XYZ file of N, CA and C in Angstrom:
786
model
N 0.837 -1.186 0.000
C 0.000 0.000 0.000
C 0.873 1.238 0.000
N 0.305 2.371 -0.399
C 1.036 3.615 -0.356
C 1.476 3.912 1.062
N 2.585 4.667 1.173
C 3.000 5.094 2.498
C 1.931 5.994 3.090
N 1.860 6.010 4.394
C 0.786 6.750 5.051
C 0.962 8.252 4.861
N -0.130 8.981 4.653
C -0.035 10.438 4.473
C 0.605 11.118 5.675
N 1.292 12.216 5.380
C 1.955 12.968 6.429
C 1.130 14.182 6.834
N 1.518 14.786 7.947
C 0.821 15.957 8.472
C 0.749 17.070 7.419
N 1.807 17.222 6.638
C 1.851 18.294 5.641
C 0.685 18.230 4.659
N 0.143 17.032 4.436
C -0.942 16.875 3.465
C -2.285 17.337 4.014
N -2.418 17.452 5.324
C -3.721 17.775 5.929
C -3.727 19.057 6.762
N -2.564 19.566 7.087
C -2.527 20.765 7.929
C -3.037 21.989 7.168
N -3.517 22.967 7.910
C -3.911 24.247 7.347
C -2.677 25.140 7.320
N -2.337 25.629 6.119
C -1.098 26.399 5.977
C -1.279 27.876 6.327
N -2.474 28.382 6.158
C -2.743 29.776 6.504
C -3.205 29.828 7.955
N -2.316 30.266 8.826
C -2.570 30.203 10.261
C -2.684 31.611 10.845
N -3.751 31.855 11.574
C -3.887 33.110 12.305
C -3.088 33.010 13.600
N -2.193 33.932 13.812
C -1.348 33.919 15.003
C -1.504 35.233 15.777
N -0.990 35.239 16.998
C -0.948 36.469 17.789
C 0.472 36.668 18.288
N 0.768 37.910 18.651
C 2.098 38.270 19.134
C 2.105 38.220 20.651
N 3.212 37.850 21.262
C 3.258 37.798 22.728
C 3.021 39.157 23.389
N 3.204 40.248 22.626
C 2.979 41.571 23.200
C 1.538 42.044 23.050
N 0.695 41.292 22.316
C -0.713 41.662 22.180
C -1.399 41.577 23.537
N -2.431 42.377 23.710
C -3.173 42.309 24.969
C -4.233 41.216 24.899
N -4.597 40.728 26.058
C -5.640 39.721 26.158
C -6.943 40.247 25.564
N -7.261 41.495 25.827
C -8.493 42.088 25.306
C -8.545 42.090 23.797
N -7.425 42.414 23.163
C -7.381 42.462 21.697
C -7.571 41.073 21.097
N -6.972 40.069 21.726
C -7.089 38.706 21.204
C -8.491 38.165 21.431
N -9.107 38.541 22.545
C -10.493 38.119 22.776
C -11.396 38.592 21.644
N -11.163 39.786 21.165
C -11.975 40.322 20.078
C -11.812 39.492 18.811
N -10.601 38.977 18.576
C -10.387 38.118 17.420
C -11.186 36.819 17.541
N -11.202 36.257 18.743
C -11.945 35.013 18.964
C -13.434 35.248 18.799
N -13.916 36.417 19.255
C -15.339 36.729 19.162
C -15.754 37.181 17.769
N -14.764 37.476 16.932
C -15.069 38.004 15.609
C -15.344 36.939 14.583
N -15.127 37.291 13.307
C -15.487 36.410 12.195
C -14.636 35.155 12.140
N -13.378 35.235 12.627
C -12.488 34.077 12.533
C -13.008 32.887 13.312
N -13.612 33.144 14.458
C -14.191 32.075 15.256
C -13.186 31.104 15.836
N -11.936 31.536 16.009
C -10.909 30.647 16.549
C -11.094 30.454 18.052
N -10.717 29.280 18.529
C -10.762 29.044 19.979
C -9.371 29.048 20.581
N -8.389 29.400 19.789
C -7.030 29.495 20.287
C -6.076 29.858 19.167
N -4.893 30.361 19.557
C -3.930 30.826 18.564
C -2.507 30.420 18.938
N -1.696 30.067 17.945
C -0.263 29.986 18.203
C 0.260 31.396 18.473
N 1.194 31.495 19.396
C 1.817 32.783 19.702
C 3.197 32.775 19.050
N 3.416 33.708 18.131
C 4.669 33.704 17.380
C 5.359 35.066 17.441
N 6.677 35.003 17.275
C 7.485 36.214 17.145
C 8.440 35.984 15.982
N 8.318 36.782 14.945
C 9.143 36.640 13.736
C 9.036 35.238 13.136
N 7.825 34.689 13.158
C 7.582 33.385 12.546
C 7.897 32.194 13.420
N 8.488 32.414 14.570
C 8.860 31.317 15.472
C 7.806 31.158 16.570
N 7.434 29.937 16.833
C 6.400 29.672 17.833
C 6.989 29.779 19.237
N 6.333 30.597 20.074
C 6.770 30.745 21.458
C 5.768 30.152 22.444
N 4.559 29.842 21.955
C 3.561 29.276 22.845
C 2.217 29.171 22.154
N 1.196 28.915 22.950
C -0.172 28.808 22.431
C -1.096 29.388 23.487
N -2.098 30.151 23.031
C -3.051 30.733 23.973
C -4.453 30.261 23.599
N -5.189 29.762 24.576
C -6.537 29.242 24.345
C -7.580 30.226 24.845
N -8.825 29.976 24.465
C -9.923 30.795 24.944
C -10.017 30.765 26.456
N -9.739 29.625 27.045
C -9.782 29.497 28.510
C -8.724 30.376 29.153
N -7.504 30.405 28.554
C -6.452 31.269 29.074
C -6.901 32.729 29.073
N -7.557 33.119 27.987
C -7.939 34.516 27.813
C -9.076 34.934 28.733
N -10.019 34.038 28.927
C -11.165 34.369 29.772
C -10.768 34.586 31.226
N -9.702 33.907 31.639
C -9.291 33.979 33.044
C -8.366 35.154 33.336
N -8.005 35.944 32.300
C -7.006 36.996 32.489
C -7.599 38.394 32.351
N -6.884 39.345 32.901
C -7.267 40.752 32.772
C -7.066 41.200 31.326
N -8.003 41.990 30.780
C -7.901 42.419 29.373
C -6.616 43.155 29.030
N -6.018 43.818 30.014
C -4.809 44.594 29.739
C -3.530 43.765 29.857
N -3.673 42.537 30.314
C -2.513 41.649 30.428
C -2.019 41.262 29.042
N -0.722 41.072 28.890
C -0.192 40.643 27.592
C -0.358 39.137 27.415
N -0.389 38.734 26.175
C -0.510 37.311 25.845
C 0.652 36.514 26.446
N 1.832 37.105 26.467
C 3.011 36.407 26.991
C 2.814 35.956 28.428
N 1.998 36.699 29.167
C 1.804 36.379 30.587
C 0.849 35.219 30.813
N 0.016 34.908 29.829
C -1.003 33.868 30.034
C -0.869 32.672 29.100
N -0.015 32.778 28.097
C 0.109 31.687 27.122
C 0.797 30.478 27.747
N 0.576 29.314 27.138
C 1.270 28.098 27.534
C 2.587 28.033 26.777
N 3.685 28.011 27.497
C 4.995 27.992 26.838
C 5.419 26.583 26.444
N 4.980 25.579 27.204
C 5.329 24.190 26.883
C 4.338 23.645 25.860
N 4.263 24.308 24.731
C 3.317 23.930 23.691
C 3.877 22.783 22.852
N 3.087 21.748 22.666
C 3.509 20.631 21.822
C 3.375 21.041 20.366
N 4.412 20.783 19.591
C 4.393 21.066 18.154
C 4.848 19.826 17.406
N 4.461 19.737 16.133
C 4.784 18.549 15.334
C 5.586 18.924 14.097
N 6.235 17.949 13.536
C 6.990 18.094 12.301
C 6.077 17.791 11.119
N 6.190 18.502 9.999
C 5.315 18.235 8.849
C 5.478 16.842 8.256
N 6.611 16.166 8.554
C 6.837 14.825 8.015
C 6.281 13.721 8.912
N 5.721 14.102 10.034
C 5.101 13.131 10.925
C 3.878 12.520 10.233
N 3.611 11.245 10.452
C 2.436 10.650 9.835
C 1.167 11.160 10.503
N 0.096 11.168 9.750
C -1.166 11.681 10.277
C -1.664 10.824 11.444
N -1.380 9.544 11.400
C -1.795 8.666 12.494
C -1.054 8.998 13.781
N 0.242 9.246 13.672
C 1.014 9.596 14.856
C 0.583 10.950 15.408
N 0.244 11.882 14.514
C -0.254 13.186 14.964
C -1.581 13.017 15.697
N -2.438 12.153 15.178
C -3.720 11.886 15.845
C -3.489 11.309 17.226
N -2.500 10.438 17.344
C -2.159 9.843 18.630
C -1.737 10.915 19.633
N -0.954 11.888 19.165
C -0.501 12.973 20.041
C -1.680 13.839 20.478
N -2.578 14.142 19.543
C -3.732 14.990 19.860
C -4.622 14.318 20.900
N -4.861 13.019 20.719
C -5.707 12.287 21.669
C -5.018 12.192 23.026
N -3.741 11.849 23.015
C -2.994 11.655 24.260
C -2.881 12.957 25.050
N -2.704 14.074 24.316
C -2.466 15.364 24.966
C -3.751 16.124 25.250
N -4.877 15.604 24.753
C -6.172 16.246 24.963
C -6.149 17.698 24.483
N -5.674 17.888 23.234
C -5.638 19.211 22.631
C -6.483 19.221 21.368
N -6.830 20.415 20.903
C -7.640 20.534 19.698
C -6.824 20.930 18.475
N -5.677 21.583 18.716
C -4.856 22.052 17.608
C -3.396 21.764 17.881
N -2.696 21.351 16.828
C -1.284 21.011 16.940
C -0.492 21.867 15.957
N 0.215 22.901 16.446
C 1.038 23.701 15.533
C 2.089 22.830 14.853
N 2.362 23.125 13.591
C 3.337 22.355 12.818
C 4.533 23.252 12.535
N 5.713 22.795 12.926
C 6.922 23.614 12.866
C 7.991 22.915 12.039
N 8.625 23.674 11.163
C 9.708 23.157 10.335
C 10.912 24.084 10.499
N 12.032 23.525 10.961
C 13.232 24.324 11.222
C 12.930 25.524 12.114
N 12.088 25.305 13.118
C 11.796 26.338 14.087
C 10.713 27.317 13.705
N 10.235 27.265 12.459
C 9.237 28.220 12.004
C 7.869 27.556 11.827
N 6.824 28.301 12.166
C 5.462 27.803 12.013
C 5.114 27.691 10.529
N 4.701 26.500 10.094
C 4.339 26.294 8.688
C 2.883 25.873 8.521
N 2.202 25.590 9.635
C 0.804 25.188 9.526
C 0.251 24.813 10.878
N -0.990 24.358 10.875
C -1.614 23.879 12.110
C -2.537 22.724 11.766
N -2.534 21.708 12.599
C -3.371 20.523 12.397
C -4.404 20.468 13.514
N -5.676 20.445 13.140
C -6.744 20.385 14.138
C -7.284 18.970 14.242
N -8.056 18.718 15.292
C -8.667 17.400 15.413
C -9.645 17.147 14.270
N -10.226 18.207 13.699
C -11.103 18.055 12.536
C -10.311 17.573 11.327
N -9.095 18.103 11.149
C -8.231 17.656 10.051
C -7.910 16.170 10.200
N -7.685 15.755 11.433
C -7.364 14.348 11.700
C -8.546 13.457 11.341
N -9.747 13.877 11.730
C -10.940 13.099 11.402
C -11.083 12.981 9.885
N -10.859 14.089 9.197
C -10.954 14.078 7.728
C -9.962 13.087 7.127
N -8.751 13.070 7.660
C -7.736 12.161 7.133
C -8.111 10.705 7.374
N -8.695 10.436 8.544
C -9.069 9.065 8.868
C -10.181 8.561 7.956
N -11.113 9.452 7.629
C -12.217 9.073 6.748
C -11.701 8.698 5.363
N -10.632 9.358 4.942
C -10.102 9.130 3.598
C -9.222 7.888 3.492
N -8.849 7.330 4.635
C -7.972 6.164 4.599
C -8.730 4.888 4.263
N -7.992 3.912 3.773
C -8.537 2.578 3.498
C -9.762 2.627 2.599
N -9.746 3.519 1.624
C -10.853 3.607 0.680
C -10.803 2.425 -0.282
N -11.934 2.117 -0.946
C -11.915 1.033 -1.931
C -10.868 1.253 -3.030
N -10.617 2.533 -3.364
C -9.625 2.807 -4.402
C -8.220 2.386 -3.962
N -7.888 2.636 -2.699
C -6.579 2.239 -2.196
C -6.466 0.719 -2.094
N -7.562 0.079 -1.744
C -7.564 -1.381 -1.693
C -7.363 -1.941 -3.094
N -7.993 -1.293 -4.070
C -7.827 -1.727 -5.463
C -6.383 -1.569 -5.908
N -5.743 -0.509 -5.447
C -4.338 -0.297 -5.809
C -3.452 -1.379 -5.211
N -3.737 -1.779 -3.978
C -2.996 -2.875 -3.373
C -3.202 -4.151 -4.182
N -4.417 -4.389 -4.627
C -4.709 -5.571 -5.440
C -3.896 -5.552 -6.728
N -3.825 -4.376 -7.356
C -3.051 -4.278 -8.605
C -1.567 -4.541 -8.356
N -1.067 -4.045 -7.209
C 0.340 -4.276 -6.870
C 0.609 -5.762 -6.683
N -0.285 -6.445 -5.984
C -0.119 -7.886 -5.789
C -0.204 -8.639 -7.108
N -1.085 -8.188 -7.979
C -1.198 -8.827 -9.294
C 0.091 -8.656 -10.084
N 0.664 -7.454 -10.034
C 1.919 -7.203 -10.745
C 3.055 -8.043 -10.183
N 3.073 -8.227 -8.863
C 4.154 -8.978 -8.228
C 4.041 -10.477 -8.457
N 2.789 -10.975 -8.432
C 2.595 -12.426 -8.448
C 1.956 -12.954 -9.727
N 1.463 -12.053 -10.564
C 0.900 -12.483 -11.839
C -0.397 -13.249 -11.736
N -1.172 -12.991 -10.690
C -2.460 -13.658 -10.551
C -3.566 -12.619 -10.405
N -4.756 -13.008 -10.777
C -5.899 -12.119 -10.625
C -6.424 -12.186 -9.195
N -6.944 -11.066 -8.741
C -7.513 -11.021 -7.393
C -8.883 -10.383 -7.435
N -9.690 -10.753 -6.458
C -10.988 -10.099 -6.317
C -11.058 -9.458 -4.933
N -11.950 -8.508 -4.778
C -12.151 -7.851 -3.492
C -13.512 -8.235 -2.932
N -13.512 -8.539 -1.657
C -14.763 -8.852 -0.972
C -14.899 -7.937 0.244
N -16.118 -7.667 0.621
C -16.384 -6.904 1.841
C -17.145 -7.838 2.765
N -16.494 -8.217 3.884
C -17.154 -9.158 4.779
C -16.638 -9.011 6.194
N -17.314 -9.656 7.121
C -16.883 -9.704 8.502
C -15.792 -10.771 8.641
N -14.726 -10.434 9.355
C -13.653 -11.405 9.572
C -13.458 -11.612 11.074
N -13.304 -12.857 11.513
C -13.048 -13.130 12.938
C -11.650 -12.664 13.320
N -11.531 -11.952 14.413
C -10.230 -11.457 14.837
C -9.284 -12.600 15.185
N -9.852 -13.695 15.657
C -9.026 -14.836 16.052
C -8.324 -15.486 14.868
N -8.799 -15.219 13.648
C -8.198 -15.832 12.459
C -7.184 -14.928 11.770
N -6.980 -13.721 12.285
C -6.086 -12.771 11.633
C -4.629 -13.007 12.023
N -3.756 -12.927 11.020
C -2.311 -12.973 11.246
C -1.782 -11.552 11.067
N -1.241 -10.944 12.113
C -0.750 -9.572 11.977
C 0.515 -9.499 11.131
N 0.751 -8.346 10.519
C 1.977 -8.124 9.749
C 2.742 -6.925 10.302
N 2.311 -6.439 11.462
C 2.966 -5.324 12.148
C 3.206 -5.765 13.582
N 4.440 -5.650 14.038
C 4.809 -6.221 15.338
C 4.458 -5.328 16.515
N 4.327 -4.002 16.282
C 4.143 -3.084 17.391
C 3.040 -2.077 17.111
N 2.382 -1.632 18.171
C 1.411 -0.533 18.082
C 1.618 0.364 19.300
N 1.121 1.601 19.198
C 1.238 2.552 20.313
C 0.032 2.421 21.237
N 0.296 2.377 22.528
C -0.773 2.222 23.504
C -1.744 3.390 23.471
N -1.220 4.621 23.346
C -2.110 5.765 23.417
C -2.987 5.902 22.180
N -2.531 5.374 21.044
C -3.392 5.436 19.862
C -4.590 4.499 19.995
N -4.440 3.474 20.818
C -5.560 2.565 21.036
C -6.767 3.293 21.611
N -6.512 4.368 22.375
C -7.616 5.150 22.921
C -8.448 5.779 21.802
N -7.750 6.304 20.784
C -8.458 6.899 19.661
C -9.256 5.882 18.871
N -8.670 4.711 18.669
C -9.372 3.664 17.922
C -10.565 3.147 18.719
N -10.410 3.074 20.034
C -11.529 2.639 20.876
C -12.679 3.642 20.783
N -12.340 4.913 20.815
C -13.345 5.980 20.695
C -14.140 5.806 19.399
N -13.437 5.540 18.306
C -14.102 5.365 17.012
C -14.992 4.126 17.010
N -14.486 3.045 17.562
C -15.255 1.806 17.582
C -16.538 1.952 18.394
N -16.439 2.616 19.527
C -17.607 2.783 20.391
C -18.684 3.640 19.734
N -18.276 4.461 18.766
C -19.235 5.331 18.083
C -19.534 4.892 16.656
N -19.086 3.695 16.296
C -19.359 3.171 14.964
C -18.636 3.902 13.859
N -17.476 4.501 14.162
C -16.753 5.315 13.185
C -15.518 4.621 12.613
N -15.208 3.436 13.076
C -13.981 2.778 12.634
C -14.066 2.345 11.179
N -12.956 2.502 10.480
C -12.887 2.063 9.090
C -12.757 0.545 9.007
N -13.114 -0.013 7.845
C -12.896 -1.450 7.654
C -11.407 -1.789 7.675
N -11.095 -2.996 8.066
C -9.735 -3.496 7.981
C -9.401 -3.778 6.522
N -8.120 -3.958 6.248
C -7.679 -4.443 4.937
C -6.964 -5.766 5.169
N -7.479 -6.821 4.579
C -7.002 -8.181 4.834
C -6.698 -8.880 3.515
N -5.659 -9.673 3.510
C -5.322 -10.484 2.332
C -5.516 -11.950 2.673
N -6.367 -12.616 1.901
C -6.578 -14.053 2.029
C -5.639 -14.720 1.038
N -4.484 -15.181 1.532
C -3.456 -15.703 0.637
C -3.819 -17.036 0.025
N -4.852 -17.676 0.538
C -5.258 -18.976 -0.001
C -4.347 -20.091 0.469
N -4.768 -21.282 0.243
C -3.939 -22.442 0.588
C -4.001 -22.796 2.056
N -3.373 -21.974 2.913
C -3.338 -22.292 4.333
C -4.542 -21.751 5.089
N -5.389 -21.004 4.390
C -6.597 -20.492 5.005
C -6.381 -19.328 5.957
N -5.141 -18.803 6.019
C -4.865 -17.705 6.937
C -5.186 -16.359 6.311
N -5.610 -15.439 7.163
C -5.949 -14.089 6.741
C -4.889 -13.139 7.276
N -4.177 -12.464 6.370
C -3.102 -11.572 6.770
C -3.621 -10.144 6.863
N -3.424 -9.540 8.023
C -3.900 -8.186 8.276
C -2.914 -7.191 7.664
N -3.352 -6.493 6.616
C -2.480 -5.530 5.943
C -2.610 -4.138 6.542
N -3.792 -3.800 7.038
C -4.016 -2.465 7.606
C -5.096 -2.547 8.684
N -4.819 -1.914 9.845
C -5.824 -1.873 10.898
C -5.392 -2.511 12.196
N -4.078 -2.546 12.456
C -3.594 -3.230 13.658
C -4.060 -2.555 14.951
N -4.054 -1.231 14.983
C -4.547 -0.543 16.178
C -6.040 -0.797 16.371
N -6.781 -0.775 15.266
C -8.223 -1.010 15.359
C -8.523 -2.406 15.896
N -7.761 -3.374 15.426
C -7.980 -4.755 15.852
C -7.717 -4.933 17.345
N -6.604 -4.366 17.826
C -6.306 -4.502 19.247
C -7.321 -3.755 20.104
N -7.760 -2.585 19.643
C -8.779 -1.841 20.385
C -10.082 -2.635 20.432
N -10.436 -3.259 19.305
C -11.659 -4.062 19.244
C -11.560 -5.267 20.172
N -10.397 -5.894 20.195
C -10.201 -7.055 21.067
C -10.377 -6.658 22.536
N -9.886 -5.488 22.899
C -10.020 -5.018 24.273
C -11.473 -4.699 24.622
N -12.270 -4.398 23.607
C -13.689 -4.118 23.825
C -14.537 -5.388 23.781
N -13.883 -6.535 23.544
C -14.616 -7.794 23.482
C -15.300 -8.037 22.152
N -14.844 -7.338 21.106
C -15.411 -7.528 19.766
C -14.731 -8.731 19.117
N -15.523 -9.645 18.569
C -14.975 -10.886 18.012
C -14.684 -10.814 16.521
N -15.403 -9.958 15.791
C -15.176 -9.853 14.355
C -15.378 -8.418 13.899
N -14.767 -8.090 12.742
C -14.828 -6.726 12.235
C -15.055 -6.717 10.730
N -15.589 -5.601 10.269
C -15.806 -5.391 8.847
C -14.454 -5.227 8.156
N -14.285 -5.811 6.966
C -12.993 -5.752 6.284
C -13.154 -5.801 4.776
N -12.204 -5.139 4.106
C -11.983 -5.360 2.683
C -11.037 -6.548 2.598
N -11.459 -7.611 1.963
C -10.625 -8.811 1.852
C -10.215 -8.997 0.402
N -8.912 -9.079 0.189
C -8.359 -9.311 -1.152
C -8.111 -10.809 -1.286
N -8.734 -11.404 -2.298
C -8.693 -12.863 -2.471
C -8.061 -13.207 -3.824
N -6.970 -13.987 -3.829
C -6.322 -14.371 -5.089
C -7.033 -15.548 -5.747
N -6.847 -15.659 -7.049
C -7.435 -16.776 -7.786
C -6.719 -18.088 -7.470
N -5.491 -17.989 -6.965
C -4.720 -19.170 -6.572
C -3.847 -18.795 -5.387
N -3.386 -19.776 -4.602
C -2.588 -19.474 -3.409
C -1.341 -18.651 -3.737
N -1.003 -17.716 -2.811
C 0.166 -16.856 -2.989
C 1.149 -17.060 -1.841
N 2.431 -16.876 -2.153
C 3.459 -16.815 -1.123
C 3.777 -15.344 -0.913
N 3.174 -14.770 0.110
C 3.306 -13.344 0.349
C 4.589 -13.013 1.109
N 5.212 -11.910 0.703
C 6.376 -11.435 1.433
C 6.020 -11.071 2.859
N 4.812 -10.511 3.051
C 4.400 -10.127 4.401
C 4.173 -11.354 5.283
N 3.827 -12.489 4.653
C 3.653 -13.715 5.420
C 5.002 -14.201 5.950
N 6.031 -14.097 5.117
C 7.377 -14.490 5.531
C 7.869 -13.577 6.654
N 7.620 -12.271 6.491
C 8.039 -11.310 7.512
C 7.339 -11.573 8.838
N 6.044 -11.856 8.771
C 5.281 -12.151 9.979
C 5.851 -13.377 10.691
N 6.184 -14.396 9.910
C 6.734 -15.617 10.498
C 8.086 -15.348 11.154
N 8.913 -14.526 10.503
C 10.229 -14.213 11.048
C 10.121 -13.444 12.361
N 9.043 -12.663 12.508
C 8.861 -11.877 13.726
C 8.035 -12.622 14.781
N 7.677 -13.866 14.469
C 6.924 -14.666 15.424
C 5.484 -14.224 15.575
N 4.910 -13.697 14.504
C 3.533 -13.211 14.544
C 2.589 -14.261 13.958
N 1.712 -14.768 14.788
C 0.730 -15.734 14.291
C -0.695 -15.360 14.689
N -0.823 -14.461 15.677
C -2.151 -14.002 16.103
C -2.014 -12.591 16.647
N -3.134 -11.904 16.834
C -3.066 -10.531 17.301
C -2.497 -10.431 18.713
N -2.511 -11.539 19.444
C -1.913 -11.547 20.770
C -0.403 -11.416 20.749
N 0.198 -11.587 19.577
C 1.652 -11.468 19.449
C 2.109 -10.034 19.214
N 1.178 -9.106 19.024
C 1.533 -7.706 18.780
C 1.955 -7.055 20.096
N 3.076 -6.353 20.071
C 3.572 -5.658 21.253
C 2.975 -4.259 21.324
N 2.469 -3.900 22.499
C 1.916 -2.561 22.705
C 3.002 -1.696 23.335
N 3.361 -0.618 22.632
C 4.438 0.256 23.083
C 3.872 1.387 23.935
N 4.380 1.493 25.150
C 4.021 2.605 26.028
C 5.045 3.707 25.803
N 4.598 4.789 25.152
C 5.520 5.885 24.833
C 4.793 7.201 25.007
N 5.386 8.102 25.754
C 4.719 9.366 26.061
C 4.620 10.279 24.855
N 5.650 10.291 24.042
C 5.675 11.282 22.975
C 6.394 10.735 21.762
N 5.840 10.979 20.590
C 6.441 10.552 19.342
C 7.765 11.279 19.124
N 8.782 10.626 18.532
C 10.086 11.276 18.365
C 10.075 12.531 17.498
N 9.067 12.720 16.637
C 9.003 13.931 15.818
C 8.195 15.035 16.479
N 7.853 14.856 17.757
C 7.150 15.887 18.518
C 8.153 16.586 19.431
N 8.099 17.912 19.436
C 8.953 18.681 20.315
C 8.094 19.656 21.095
N 8.697 20.400 21.972
C 8.000 21.494 22.645
C 8.700 22.787 22.256
N 7.976 23.898 22.412
C 8.559 25.187 22.056
C 9.785 25.495 22.920
N 9.814 24.971 24.141
C 10.975 25.184 24.992
C 12.212 24.534 24.379
N 12.029 23.324 23.823
C 13.150 22.642 23.160
C 13.634 23.426 21.939
N 12.689 24.004 21.191
C 13.055 24.737 19.991
C 13.843 25.996 20.329
N 13.550 26.569 21.488
C 14.204 27.813 21.870
C 15.563 27.592 22.527
N 15.846 26.307 22.852
C 17.084 26.010 23.566
C 18.327 26.165 22.724
């Protein structure tokens, strides 16, 4: 499948910012005005120094400067970070907007709405069809696509690790009926179903006691020897219980404004 989209593909490049010397009263007017923003990155000469939210502003005197009330330990992301990892940071940090910084300068902002939009666009039938074409080119066999429920107990994972905090986001989607279908390859012959996409969703579903999930299943006209099957075997992956859950506070492409200023 194609590599996963990066933050740069979904972030908003035109960002309304405020200066640390602006007054709280002036910024409140911006929030109440046509822009309708609930918070702003605080920048000086294009460099992010913090973030100020509506809550910060409501609690402060109108004549106070933004610098006095802004959050300086603002989490920022790199434009090359994957959209899934950015979503994990947003969920874990309980924030609505993630400033995107490249070489110390603000280049965009990613909101939780942008993340939802990106998730909706993933695992589309067109992308599944592209995977089918790739397999056909590699193995010279015809494949068909099916949409069906697959038992989680029959899935062979092809990814050894997942992030613990992203499971919270996938659980949220599952509980609200928003989760995308899995992408599964039925290699034929041994009857095993190889999970090509949806490892976080599967583990979240298993934790919720869900036994089967909706999936796009790619089925070959004859048995295939998949490279991902060999990789799974080499990593000792035979069931979803073999996937390691990584406890990690922060993705390596996430920094704070304090680090950038150091």
